[in-house]
Amino acid sequence: MTMPVGGAADEQGIFTPQRFKDQVVIVTGAAQGIGFAVAQRIAREDGTVVMVDRAELVHDKAKELAGTGAGEVYSTTADLETFAGAQSAVDFALEKAGSVDVLINNVGGTIWAKPYEHYTPEEIEKEINRSLFPTLWMCRAVLPALIGNSSKEDSRSEQGVIVNVSSTATGGINRVPYAAAKGGVNAIVSALAHEAAHHNVRVVAAAPGGTLAPARAVQRGPLPDDEQEKAWYQQIVDQTVDSSLMKRYGTLDEQTAPICFLASKEASYITGSVLPVSGGDQG
């Protein structure tokens, strides 16, 4: 989960120039938070970035990144809770950039924070739609493009990477539907890695813990509006910190670095793995 903080996002100070040179990277949920920070790092490391979000804000954020590296920066809006939306995002990337090398699935996030018995059926469905289906649909939409990167001369040649952003909230409280969705994301990694390996496509995930981020410009859902809801949310915060061996939230930079590592060729022998990035909390 992300904790809002005042001011701008972390100033990312550690980069690997040209790490994503000549690569096209789709980043979903790219208008703010971890998604924007990932897009920013990849742009600065010379990748061509396709920023996808359902908020129009993504176009302004793309303008911020234009010219920061050797690659281009594109942006498009799409509803990734539908397959049609996911396919439109991939088609846009192929039209603008000509190919796709990496997909980073960042869409998701808790909408409500409360004990499971207080969720309505409609709220449960919305949580699953928000935090599972965008990853499920984007994986399906992008696979043909990744498989089609047919550099078969070297049997070890990597043709594509999918990095899913999961969560250690699979072991958390007051977020059962969200935890179920992120558990599904982890299952996608395990199962799809088996299928995709013979195409030289890697499938991995980072599982962030609590993360400090600027206040969201576009909210996921209603903010707590009474004392009980505030108390339930505070229980999540307390449990997140307590479960971390480092007893704190992480920074945006501490989340983006491992995501970008997993997306890069430096991680070429890692697939089917979910990496907890949560100060020691295994989820």
PDB file of C-alpha atoms in Angstrom:
ATOM      1  CA  MET A   1       0.000   0.000   0.000  1.00  0.00           C
ATOM      2  CA  THR A   2       1.090   3.596  -0.549  1.00  0.00           C
ATOM      3  CA  MET A   3       1.114   6.205   2.187  1.00  0.00           C
ATOM      4  CA  PRO A   4       0.610   9.796   0.998  1.00  0.00           C
ATOM      5  CA  VAL A   5       3.322  12.252   1.915  1.00  0.00           C
ATOM      6  CA  GLY A   6       3.692  15.926   1.216  1.00  0.00           C
ATOM      7  CA  GLY A   7       5.826  17.310  -1.577  1.00  0.00           C
ATOM      8  CA  ALA A   8       7.286  15.708  -4.664  1.00  0.00           C
ATOM      9  CA  ALA A   9       8.307  12.121  -5.205  1.00  0.00           C
ATOM     10  CA  ASP A  10      11.791  10.938  -4.284  1.00  0.00           C
ATOM     11  CA  GLU A  11      14.539  12.464  -6.388  1.00  0.00           C
ATOM     12  CA  GLN A  12      15.921   9.359  -8.029  1.00  0.00           C
ATOM     13  CA  GLY A  13      19.668   9.632  -7.868  1.00  0.00           C
ATOM     14  CA  ILE A  14      20.982   6.232  -8.992  1.00  0.00           C
ATOM     15  CA  PHE A  15      20.682   5.339 -12.667  1.00  0.00           C
ATOM     16  CA  THR A  16      22.195   2.934 -15.146  1.00  0.00           C
ATOM     17  CA  PRO A  17      22.571   4.891 -18.397  1.00  0.00           C
ATOM     18  CA  GLN A  18      21.513   3.002 -21.533  1.00  0.00           C
ATOM     19  CA  ARG A  19      20.177   0.037 -19.547  1.00  0.00           C
ATOM     20  CA  PHE A  20      16.940   0.168 -21.595  1.00  0.00           C
ATOM     21  CA  LYS A  21      18.439   1.612 -24.768  1.00  0.00           C
ATOM     22  CA  ASP A  22      16.608   0.403 -27.904  1.00  0.00           C
ATOM     23  CA  GLN A  23      13.904  -1.231 -25.781  1.00  0.00           C
ATOM     24  CA  VAL A  24      10.197  -0.382 -25.740  1.00  0.00           C
ATOM     25  CA  VAL A  25       8.647  -0.581 -22.285  1.00  0.00           C
ATOM     26  CA  ILE A  26       4.920  -0.342 -21.527  1.00  0.00           C
ATOM     27  CA  VAL A  27       4.186   0.894 -18.009  1.00  0.00           C
ATOM     28  CA  THR A  28       0.586   0.724 -16.825  1.00  0.00           C
ATOM     29  CA  GLY A  29      -0.819   2.876 -14.049  1.00  0.00           C
ATOM     30  CA  ALA A  30       1.856   5.357 -15.117  1.00  0.00           C
ATOM     31  CA  ALA A  31       0.189   8.645 -14.203  1.00  0.00           C
ATOM     32  CA  GLN A  32       1.268   8.679 -10.566  1.00  0.00           C
ATOM     33  CA  GLY A  33       2.907   6.783  -7.712  1.00  0.00           C
ATOM     34  CA  ILE A  34       5.103   3.777  -8.397  1.00  0.00           C
ATOM     35  CA  GLY A  35       4.013   3.646 -12.037  1.00  0.00           C
ATOM     36  CA  PHE A  36       5.180   7.163 -12.820  1.00  0.00           C
ATOM     37  CA  ALA A  37       8.418   6.671 -10.891  1.00  0.00           C
ATOM     38  CA  VAL A  38       9.136   3.519 -12.921  1.00  0.00           C
ATOM     39  CA  ALA A  39       8.402   5.311 -16.192  1.00  0.00           C
ATOM     40  CA  GLN A  40      10.686   8.149 -15.107  1.00  0.00           C
ATOM     41  CA  ARG A  41      13.589   5.818 -14.342  1.00  0.00           C
ATOM     42  CA  ILE A  42      13.235   3.891 -17.603  1.00  0.00           C
ATOM     43  CA  ALA A  43      13.098   7.120 -19.607  1.00  0.00           C
ATOM     44  CA  ARG A  44      16.264   8.339 -17.879  1.00  0.00           C
ATOM     45  CA  GLU A  45      17.888   5.002 -18.667  1.00  0.00           C
ATOM     46  CA  ASP A  46      17.242   5.623 -22.372  1.00  0.00           C
ATOM     47  CA  GLY A  47      14.248   3.341 -22.913  1.00  0.00           C
ATOM     48  CA  THR A  48      11.262   4.206 -25.067  1.00  0.00           C
ATOM     49  CA  VAL A  49       8.345   4.390 -22.644  1.00  0.00           C
ATOM     50  CA  VAL A  50       4.664   3.888 -23.393  1.00  0.00           C
ATOM     51  CA  MET A  51       2.736   5.244 -20.414  1.00  0.00           C
ATOM     52  CA  VAL A  52      -0.776   3.835 -19.956  1.00  0.00           C
ATOM     53  CA  ASP A  53      -3.425   5.000 -17.512  1.00  0.00           C
ATOM     54  CA  ARG A  54      -7.152   5.602 -17.527  1.00  0.00           C
ATOM     55  CA  ALA A  55      -6.638   9.120 -16.171  1.00  0.00           C
ATOM     56  CA  GLU A  56      -6.010  11.924 -18.663  1.00  0.00           C
ATOM     57  CA  LEU A  57      -3.278  13.069 -16.288  1.00  0.00           C
ATOM     58  CA  VAL A  58      -0.977  10.547 -17.973  1.00  0.00           C
ATOM     59  CA  HIS A  59      -0.511  12.864 -20.959  1.00  0.00           C
ATOM     60  CA  ASP A  60       0.793  15.709 -18.792  1.00  0.00           C
ATOM     61  CA  LYS A  61       3.106  13.310 -16.956  1.00  0.00           C
ATOM     62  CA  ALA A  62       4.441  12.038 -20.288  1.00  0.00           C
ATOM     63  CA  LYS A  63       5.301  15.603 -21.277  1.00  0.00           C
ATOM     64  CA  GLU A  64       7.340  15.894 -18.089  1.00  0.00           C
ATOM     65  CA  LEU A  65       9.483  12.961 -19.175  1.00  0.00           C
ATOM     66  CA  ALA A  66       9.912  13.889 -22.835  1.00  0.00           C
ATOM     67  CA  GLY A  67      13.565  14.452 -23.666  1.00  0.00           C
ATOM     68  CA  THR A  68      14.943  13.043 -20.420  1.00  0.00           C
ATOM     69  CA  GLY A  69      16.638  10.131 -22.206  1.00  0.00           C
ATOM     70  CA  ALA A  70      17.511   8.787 -25.633  1.00  0.00           C
ATOM     71  CA  GLY A  71      14.140   7.092 -26.134  1.00  0.00           C
ATOM     72  CA  GLU A  72      10.695   8.438 -26.963  1.00  0.00           C
ATOM     73  CA  VAL A  73       7.859   8.863 -24.477  1.00  0.00           C
ATOM     74  CA  TYR A  74       4.293   8.088 -25.517  1.00  0.00           C
ATOM     75  CA  SER A  75       1.051   8.100 -23.545  1.00  0.00           C
ATOM     76  CA  THR A  76      -2.415   6.686 -23.983  1.00  0.00           C
ATOM     77  CA  THR A  77      -5.548   6.247 -21.911  1.00  0.00           C
ATOM     78  CA  ALA A  78      -7.247   2.877 -21.591  1.00  0.00           C
ATOM     79  CA  ASP A  79      -9.576   1.008 -19.250  1.00  0.00           C
ATOM     80  CA  LEU A  80      -7.435  -2.003 -18.424  1.00  0.00           C
ATOM     81  CA  GLU A  81     -10.228  -3.687 -16.503  1.00  0.00           C
ATOM     82  CA  THR A  82     -11.387  -4.827 -19.966  1.00  0.00           C
ATOM     83  CA  PHE A  83      -9.557  -6.893 -22.576  1.00  0.00           C
ATOM     84  CA  ALA A  84     -10.495  -4.339 -25.234  1.00  0.00           C
ATOM     85  CA  GLY A  85      -8.732  -1.656 -23.231  1.00  0.00           C
ATOM     86  CA  ALA A  86      -5.637  -3.792 -22.764  1.00  0.00           C
ATOM     87  CA  GLN A  87      -5.511  -4.647 -26.449  1.00  0.00           C
ATOM     88  CA  SER A  88      -5.842  -0.979 -27.386  1.00  0.00           C
ATOM     89  CA  ALA A  89      -2.856  -0.145 -25.176  1.00  0.00           C
ATOM     90  CA  VAL A  90      -0.682  -2.802 -26.809  1.00  0.00           C
ATOM     91  CA  ASP A  91      -1.848  -1.792 -30.290  1.00  0.00           C
ATOM     92  CA  PHE A  92      -0.971   1.812 -29.495  1.00  0.00           C
ATOM     93  CA  ALA A  93       2.544   0.798 -28.421  1.00  0.00           C
ATOM     94  CA  LEU A  94       3.049  -1.249 -31.578  1.00  0.00           C
ATOM     95  CA  GLU A  95       1.780   1.577 -33.768  1.00  0.00           C
ATOM     96  CA  LYS A  96       3.923   4.265 -32.141  1.00  0.00           C
ATOM     97  CA  ALA A  97       7.087   2.345 -31.258  1.00  0.00           C
ATOM     98  CA  GLY A  98       6.988  -0.612 -33.643  1.00  0.00           C
ATOM     99  CA  SER A  99       7.507  -3.323 -31.035  1.00  0.00           C
ATOM    100  CA  VAL A 100       7.239  -4.154 -27.331  1.00  0.00           C
ATOM    101  CA  ASP A 101      10.085  -5.592 -25.278  1.00  0.00           C
ATOM    102  CA  VAL A 102       8.897  -5.162 -21.690  1.00  0.00           C
ATOM    103  CA  LEU A 103       5.521  -4.879 -19.978  1.00  0.00           C
ATOM    104  CA  ILE A 104       5.342  -3.569 -16.423  1.00  0.00           C
ATOM    105  CA  ASN A 105       1.889  -4.157 -14.942  1.00  0.00           C
ATOM    106  CA  ASN A 106       1.428  -1.603 -12.193  1.00  0.00           C
ATOM    107  CA  VAL A 107      -2.359  -1.064 -12.100  1.00  0.00           C
ATOM    108  CA  GLY A 108      -4.002  -1.985  -8.814  1.00  0.00           C
ATOM    109  CA  GLY A 109      -4.521  -0.826  -5.283  1.00  0.00           C
ATOM    110  CA  THR A 110      -6.830  -1.161  -2.332  1.00  0.00           C
ATOM    111  CA  ILE A 111     -10.103   0.707  -2.736  1.00  0.00           C
ATOM    112  CA  TRP A 112     -11.582  -0.001   0.693  1.00  0.00           C
ATOM    113  CA  ALA A 113      -9.953  -0.891   4.001  1.00  0.00           C
ATOM    114  CA  LYS A 114     -12.136  -2.889   6.381  1.00  0.00           C
ATOM    115  CA  PRO A 115     -12.711  -6.377   7.809  1.00  0.00           C
ATOM    116  CA  TYR A 116     -14.039  -8.804   5.230  1.00  0.00           C
ATOM    117  CA  GLU A 117     -17.484  -9.170   6.787  1.00  0.00           C
ATOM    118  CA  HIS A 118     -18.130  -5.499   6.074  1.00  0.00           C
ATOM    119  CA  TYR A 119     -17.511  -5.727   2.305  1.00  0.00           C
ATOM    120  CA  THR A 120     -20.530  -5.823   0.011  1.00  0.00           C
ATOM    121  CA  PRO A 121     -20.521  -8.251  -2.940  1.00  0.00           C
ATOM    122  CA  GLU A 122     -20.260  -5.266  -5.289  1.00  0.00           C
ATOM    123  CA  GLU A 123     -17.193  -3.948  -3.461  1.00  0.00           C
ATOM    124  CA  ILE A 124     -15.508  -7.349  -3.624  1.00  0.00           C
ATOM    125  CA  GLU A 125     -16.030  -7.491  -7.378  1.00  0.00           C
ATOM    126  CA  LYS A 126     -14.657  -3.973  -7.806  1.00  0.00           C
ATOM    127  CA  GLU A 127     -11.526  -4.849  -5.839  1.00  0.00           C
ATOM    128  CA  ILE A 128     -10.891  -7.911  -8.018  1.00  0.00           C
ATOM    129  CA  ASN A 129     -11.593  -5.956 -11.195  1.00  0.00           C
ATOM    130  CA  ARG A 130      -9.154  -3.237 -10.138  1.00  0.00           C
ATOM    131  CA  SER A 131      -6.231  -5.335  -8.951  1.00  0.00           C
ATOM    132  CA  LEU A 132      -6.367  -8.611 -10.899  1.00  0.00           C
ATOM    133  CA  PHE A 133      -7.962  -8.126 -14.301  1.00  0.00           C
ATOM    134  CA  PRO A 134      -5.686  -5.339 -15.609  1.00  0.00           C
ATOM    135  CA  THR A 135      -2.696  -7.651 -15.144  1.00  0.00           C
ATOM    136  CA  LEU A 136      -4.537 -10.672 -16.518  1.00  0.00           C
ATOM    137  CA  TRP A 137      -5.737  -8.796 -19.608  1.00  0.00           C
ATOM    138  CA  MET A 138      -2.427  -7.024 -20.305  1.00  0.00           C
ATOM    139  CA  CYS A 139      -0.481 -10.286 -20.120  1.00  0.00           C
ATOM    140  CA  ARG A 140      -2.830 -11.818 -22.672  1.00  0.00           C
ATOM    141  CA  ALA A 141      -2.746  -8.773 -24.950  1.00  0.00           C
ATOM    142  CA  VAL A 142       1.050  -8.399 -24.991  1.00  0.00           C
ATOM    143  CA  LEU A 143       2.119 -12.051 -25.288  1.00  0.00           C
ATOM    144  CA  PRO A 144       1.762 -12.330 -29.082  1.00  0.00           C
ATOM    145  CA  ALA A 145       3.973  -9.268 -29.498  1.00  0.00           C
ATOM    146  CA  LEU A 146       6.635 -10.609 -27.127  1.00  0.00           C
ATOM    147  CA  ILE A 147       6.583 -14.063 -28.701  1.00  0.00           C
ATOM    148  CA  GLY A 148       6.894 -12.385 -32.086  1.00  0.00           C
ATOM    149  CA  ASN A 149      10.248 -10.831 -31.170  1.00  0.00           C
ATOM    150  CA  SER A 150      11.850 -13.687 -33.055  1.00  0.00           C
ATOM    151  CA  SER A 151      15.591 -13.386 -32.443  1.00  0.00           C
ATOM    152  CA  LYS A 152      16.049 -17.167 -32.449  1.00  0.00           C
ATOM    153  CA  GLU A 153      19.742 -17.274 -33.403  1.00  0.00           C
ATOM    154  CA  ASP A 154      20.783 -17.498 -29.754  1.00  0.00           C
ATOM    155  CA  SER A 155      18.663 -19.928 -27.762  1.00  0.00           C
ATOM    156  CA  ARG A 156      19.307 -17.788 -24.680  1.00  0.00           C
ATOM    157  CA  SER A 157      18.250 -14.546 -26.386  1.00  0.00           C
ATOM    158  CA  GLU A 158      15.594 -12.816 -24.352  1.00  0.00           C
ATOM    159  CA  GLN A 159      12.556 -11.903 -26.407  1.00  0.00           C
ATOM    160  CA  GLY A 160      10.483 -10.171 -23.781  1.00  0.00           C
ATOM    161  CA  VAL A 161       9.773  -9.588 -20.119  1.00  0.00           C
ATOM    162  CA  ILE A 162       6.606  -9.179 -18.082  1.00  0.00           C
ATOM    163  CA  VAL A 163       7.020  -7.631 -14.636  1.00  0.00           C
ATOM    164  CA  ASN A 164       3.901  -7.699 -12.488  1.00  0.00           C
ATOM    165  CA  VAL A 165       3.606  -5.451  -9.461  1.00  0.00           C
ATOM    166  CA  SER A 166       2.107  -7.601  -6.722  1.00  0.00           C
ATOM    167  CA  SER A 167       1.956  -6.821  -2.994  1.00  0.00           C
ATOM    168  CA  THR A 168       2.904  -8.253   0.367  1.00  0.00           C
ATOM    169  CA  ALA A 169      -0.688  -7.425   1.338  1.00  0.00           C
ATOM    170  CA  THR A 170      -1.433 -11.074   0.535  1.00  0.00           C
ATOM    171  CA  GLY A 171      -0.542 -11.517   4.208  1.00  0.00           C
ATOM    172  CA  GLY A 172      -2.247  -8.368   5.462  1.00  0.00           C
ATOM    173  CA  ILE A 173      -5.424  -7.389   7.278  1.00  0.00           C
ATOM    174  CA  ASN A 174      -8.582  -5.477   6.294  1.00  0.00           C
ATOM    175  CA  ARG A 175      -7.966  -6.088   2.567  1.00  0.00           C
ATOM    176  CA  VAL A 176      -9.098  -9.635   1.827  1.00  0.00           C
ATOM    177  CA  PRO A 177     -10.417  -8.963  -1.715  1.00  0.00           C
ATOM    178  CA  TYR A 178      -7.289  -6.999  -2.618  1.00  0.00           C
ATOM    179  CA  ALA A 179      -5.119  -9.752  -1.120  1.00  0.00           C
ATOM    180  CA  ALA A 180      -6.992 -12.317  -3.219  1.00  0.00           C
ATOM    181  CA  ALA A 181      -6.384 -10.241  -6.345  1.00  0.00           C
ATOM    182  CA  LYS A 182      -2.665  -9.939  -5.664  1.00  0.00           C
ATOM    183  CA  GLY A 183      -2.508 -13.654  -4.871  1.00  0.00           C
ATOM    184  CA  GLY A 184      -3.919 -14.126  -8.356  1.00  0.00           C
ATOM    185  CA  VAL A 185      -1.187 -11.892  -9.760  1.00  0.00           C
ATOM    186  CA  ASN A 186       1.411 -14.141  -8.092  1.00  0.00           C
ATOM    187  CA  ALA A 187      -0.269 -17.199  -9.621  1.00  0.00           C
ATOM    188  CA  ILE A 188      -0.062 -15.590 -13.067  1.00  0.00           C
ATOM    189  CA  VAL A 189       3.687 -15.250 -12.577  1.00  0.00           C
ATOM    190  CA  SER A 190       4.142 -18.876 -11.614  1.00  0.00           C
ATOM    191  CA  ALA A 191       1.928 -20.390 -14.311  1.00  0.00           C
ATOM    192  CA  LEU A 192       2.750 -18.054 -17.184  1.00  0.00           C
ATOM    193  CA  ALA A 193       6.497 -18.294 -16.560  1.00  0.00           C
ATOM    194  CA  HIS A 194       6.227 -22.035 -17.303  1.00  0.00           C
ATOM    195  CA  GLU A 195       4.348 -21.428 -20.541  1.00  0.00           C
ATOM    196  CA  ALA A 196       6.420 -18.511 -21.764  1.00  0.00           C
ATOM    197  CA  ALA A 197       9.904 -19.844 -21.021  1.00  0.00           C
ATOM    198  CA  HIS A 198      10.225 -21.780 -24.264  1.00  0.00           C
ATOM    199  CA  HIS A 199       9.531 -18.525 -26.105  1.00  0.00           C
ATOM    200  CA  ASN A 200      12.400 -16.898 -24.158  1.00  0.00           C
ATOM    201  CA  VAL A 201       9.911 -14.634 -22.398  1.00  0.00           C
ATOM    202  CA  ARG A 202      10.458 -14.058 -18.675  1.00  0.00           C
ATOM    203  CA  VAL A 203       7.597 -13.452 -16.219  1.00  0.00           C
ATOM    204  CA  VAL A 204       8.415 -12.080 -12.770  1.00  0.00           C
ATOM    205  CA  ALA A 205       6.976  -9.826 -10.077  1.00  0.00           C
ATOM    206  CA  ALA A 206       7.970  -7.405  -7.377  1.00  0.00           C
ATOM    207  CA  ALA A 207       5.781  -7.363  -4.270  1.00  0.00           C
ATOM    208  CA  PRO A 208       5.987  -3.942  -2.610  1.00  0.00           C
ATOM    209  CA  GLY A 209       5.176  -3.402   1.010  1.00  0.00           C
ATOM    210  CA  GLY A 210       4.114  -0.065   2.441  1.00  0.00           C
ATOM    211  CA  THR A 211       5.371   2.774   0.248  1.00  0.00           C
ATOM    212  CA  LEU A 212       5.615   6.507   0.807  1.00  0.00           C
ATOM    213  CA  ALA A 213       4.291   8.458  -2.171  1.00  0.00           C
ATOM    214  CA  PRO A 214       2.913  11.896  -2.956  1.00  0.00           C
ATOM    215  CA  ALA A 215      -0.817  12.362  -2.379  1.00  0.00           C
ATOM    216  CA  ARG A 216      -2.735  10.876  -5.299  1.00  0.00           C
ATOM    217  CA  ALA A 217      -4.090  13.310  -7.868  1.00  0.00           C
ATOM    218  CA  VAL A 218      -6.721  10.706  -8.802  1.00  0.00           C
ATOM    219  CA  GLN A 219      -8.086   8.714  -5.860  1.00  0.00           C
ATOM    220  CA  ARG A 220      -8.703   4.960  -6.084  1.00  0.00           C
ATOM    221  CA  GLY A 221     -11.885   5.216  -4.064  1.00  0.00           C
ATOM    222  CA  PRO A 222     -13.547   7.037  -1.183  1.00  0.00           C
ATOM    223  CA  LEU A 223     -11.341   8.237   1.661  1.00  0.00           C
ATOM    224  CA  PRO A 224     -12.213   7.095   5.206  1.00  0.00           C
ATOM    225  CA  ASP A 225     -15.009   9.407   6.347  1.00  0.00           C
ATOM    226  CA  ASP A 226     -15.811   8.274   9.887  1.00  0.00           C
ATOM    227  CA  GLU A 227     -13.870   7.214  12.958  1.00  0.00           C
ATOM    228  CA  GLN A 228     -14.431   3.495  12.390  1.00  0.00           C
ATOM    229  CA  GLU A 229     -13.129   3.615   8.822  1.00  0.00           C
ATOM    230  CA  LYS A 230     -10.130   5.665   9.928  1.00  0.00           C
ATOM    231  CA  ALA A 231      -9.399   3.099  12.644  1.00  0.00           C
ATOM    232  CA  TRP A 232      -9.555   0.217  10.145  1.00  0.00           C
ATOM    233  CA  TYR A 233      -7.141   2.041   7.843  1.00  0.00           C
ATOM    234  CA  GLN A 234      -4.795   2.774  10.735  1.00  0.00           C
ATOM    235  CA  GLN A 235      -4.777  -0.942  11.561  1.00  0.00           C
ATOM    236  CA  ILE A 236      -3.366  -1.571   8.083  1.00  0.00           C
ATOM    237  CA  VAL A 237      -0.680   1.047   8.575  1.00  0.00           C
ATOM    238  CA  ASP A 238       0.286  -0.342  11.975  1.00  0.00           C
ATOM    239  CA  GLN A 239       0.396  -3.937  10.751  1.00  0.00           C
ATOM    240  CA  THR A 240       2.425  -2.957   7.668  1.00  0.00           C
ATOM    241  CA  VAL A 241       5.095  -1.274   9.777  1.00  0.00           C
ATOM    242  CA  ASP A 242       5.085  -4.016  12.400  1.00  0.00           C
ATOM    243  CA  SER A 243       5.510  -6.759   9.776  1.00  0.00           C
ATOM    244  CA  SER A 244       8.519  -5.006   8.271  1.00  0.00           C
ATOM    245  CA  LEU A 245      11.793  -5.963   9.887  1.00  0.00           C
ATOM    246  CA  MET A 246      12.971  -2.424   9.129  1.00  0.00           C
ATOM    247  CA  LYS A 247       9.901  -0.942  10.877  1.00  0.00           C
ATOM    248  CA  ARG A 248       9.184   1.665   8.229  1.00  0.00           C
ATOM    249  CA  TYR A 249       7.597   2.293   4.863  1.00  0.00           C
ATOM    250  CA  GLY A 250       9.758   2.181   1.739  1.00  0.00           C
ATOM    251  CA  THR A 251      10.401   5.045  -0.643  1.00  0.00           C
ATOM    252  CA  LEU A 252       9.406   5.239  -4.289  1.00  0.00           C
ATOM    253  CA  ASP A 253      13.052   4.856  -5.259  1.00  0.00           C
ATOM    254  CA  GLU A 254      13.314   1.700  -3.161  1.00  0.00           C
ATOM    255  CA  GLN A 255      10.377   0.243  -5.118  1.00  0.00           C
ATOM    256  CA  THR A 256      11.320   1.348  -8.621  1.00  0.00           C
ATOM    257  CA  ALA A 257      14.906   0.076  -8.435  1.00  0.00           C
ATOM    258  CA  PRO A 258      14.010  -3.633  -8.046  1.00  0.00           C
ATOM    259  CA  ILE A 259      11.152  -3.374 -10.568  1.00  0.00           C
ATOM    260  CA  CYS A 260      13.520  -1.960 -13.164  1.00  0.00           C
ATOM    261  CA  PHE A 261      16.173  -4.524 -12.295  1.00  0.00           C
ATOM    262  CA  LEU A 262      13.712  -7.348 -12.880  1.00  0.00           C
ATOM    263  CA  ALA A 263      12.712  -5.744 -16.194  1.00  0.00           C
ATOM    264  CA  SER A 264      16.310  -5.460 -17.386  1.00  0.00           C
ATOM    265  CA  LYS A 265      18.683  -7.934 -18.966  1.00  0.00           C
ATOM    266  CA  GLU A 266      20.606  -7.951 -15.682  1.00  0.00           C
ATOM    267  CA  ALA A 267      17.870 -10.318 -14.444  1.00  0.00           C
ATOM    268  CA  SER A 268      18.049 -12.583 -17.504  1.00  0.00           C
ATOM    269  CA  TYR A 269      18.161 -15.802 -15.434  1.00  0.00           C
ATOM    270  CA  ILE A 270      15.213 -14.905 -13.197  1.00  0.00           C
ATOM    271  CA  THR A 271      11.718 -16.035 -14.101  1.00  0.00           C
ATOM    272  CA  GLY A 272       8.702 -17.348 -12.192  1.00  0.00           C
ATOM    273  CA  SER A 273       9.798 -15.454  -9.067  1.00  0.00           C
ATOM    274  CA  VAL A 274       8.020 -12.934  -6.845  1.00  0.00           C
ATOM    275  CA  LEU A 275      10.475 -10.654  -5.049  1.00  0.00           C
ATOM    276  CA  PRO A 276       9.198  -9.119  -1.776  1.00  0.00           C
ATOM    277  CA  VAL A 277      10.288  -5.470  -1.543  1.00  0.00           C
ATOM    278  CA  SER A 278       9.040  -4.678   1.924  1.00  0.00           C
ATOM    279  CA  GLY A 279      11.832  -4.315   4.426  1.00  0.00           C
ATOM    280  CA  GLY A 280      11.785  -8.013   5.305  1.00  0.00           C
ATOM    281  CA  ASP A 281       8.025  -8.641   5.271  1.00  0.00           C
ATOM    282  CA  GLN A 282       7.509 -11.771   3.150  1.00  0.00           C
ATOM    283  CA  GLY A 283       3.757 -11.257   2.761  1.00  0.00           C
TER     284      GLY A 283
END
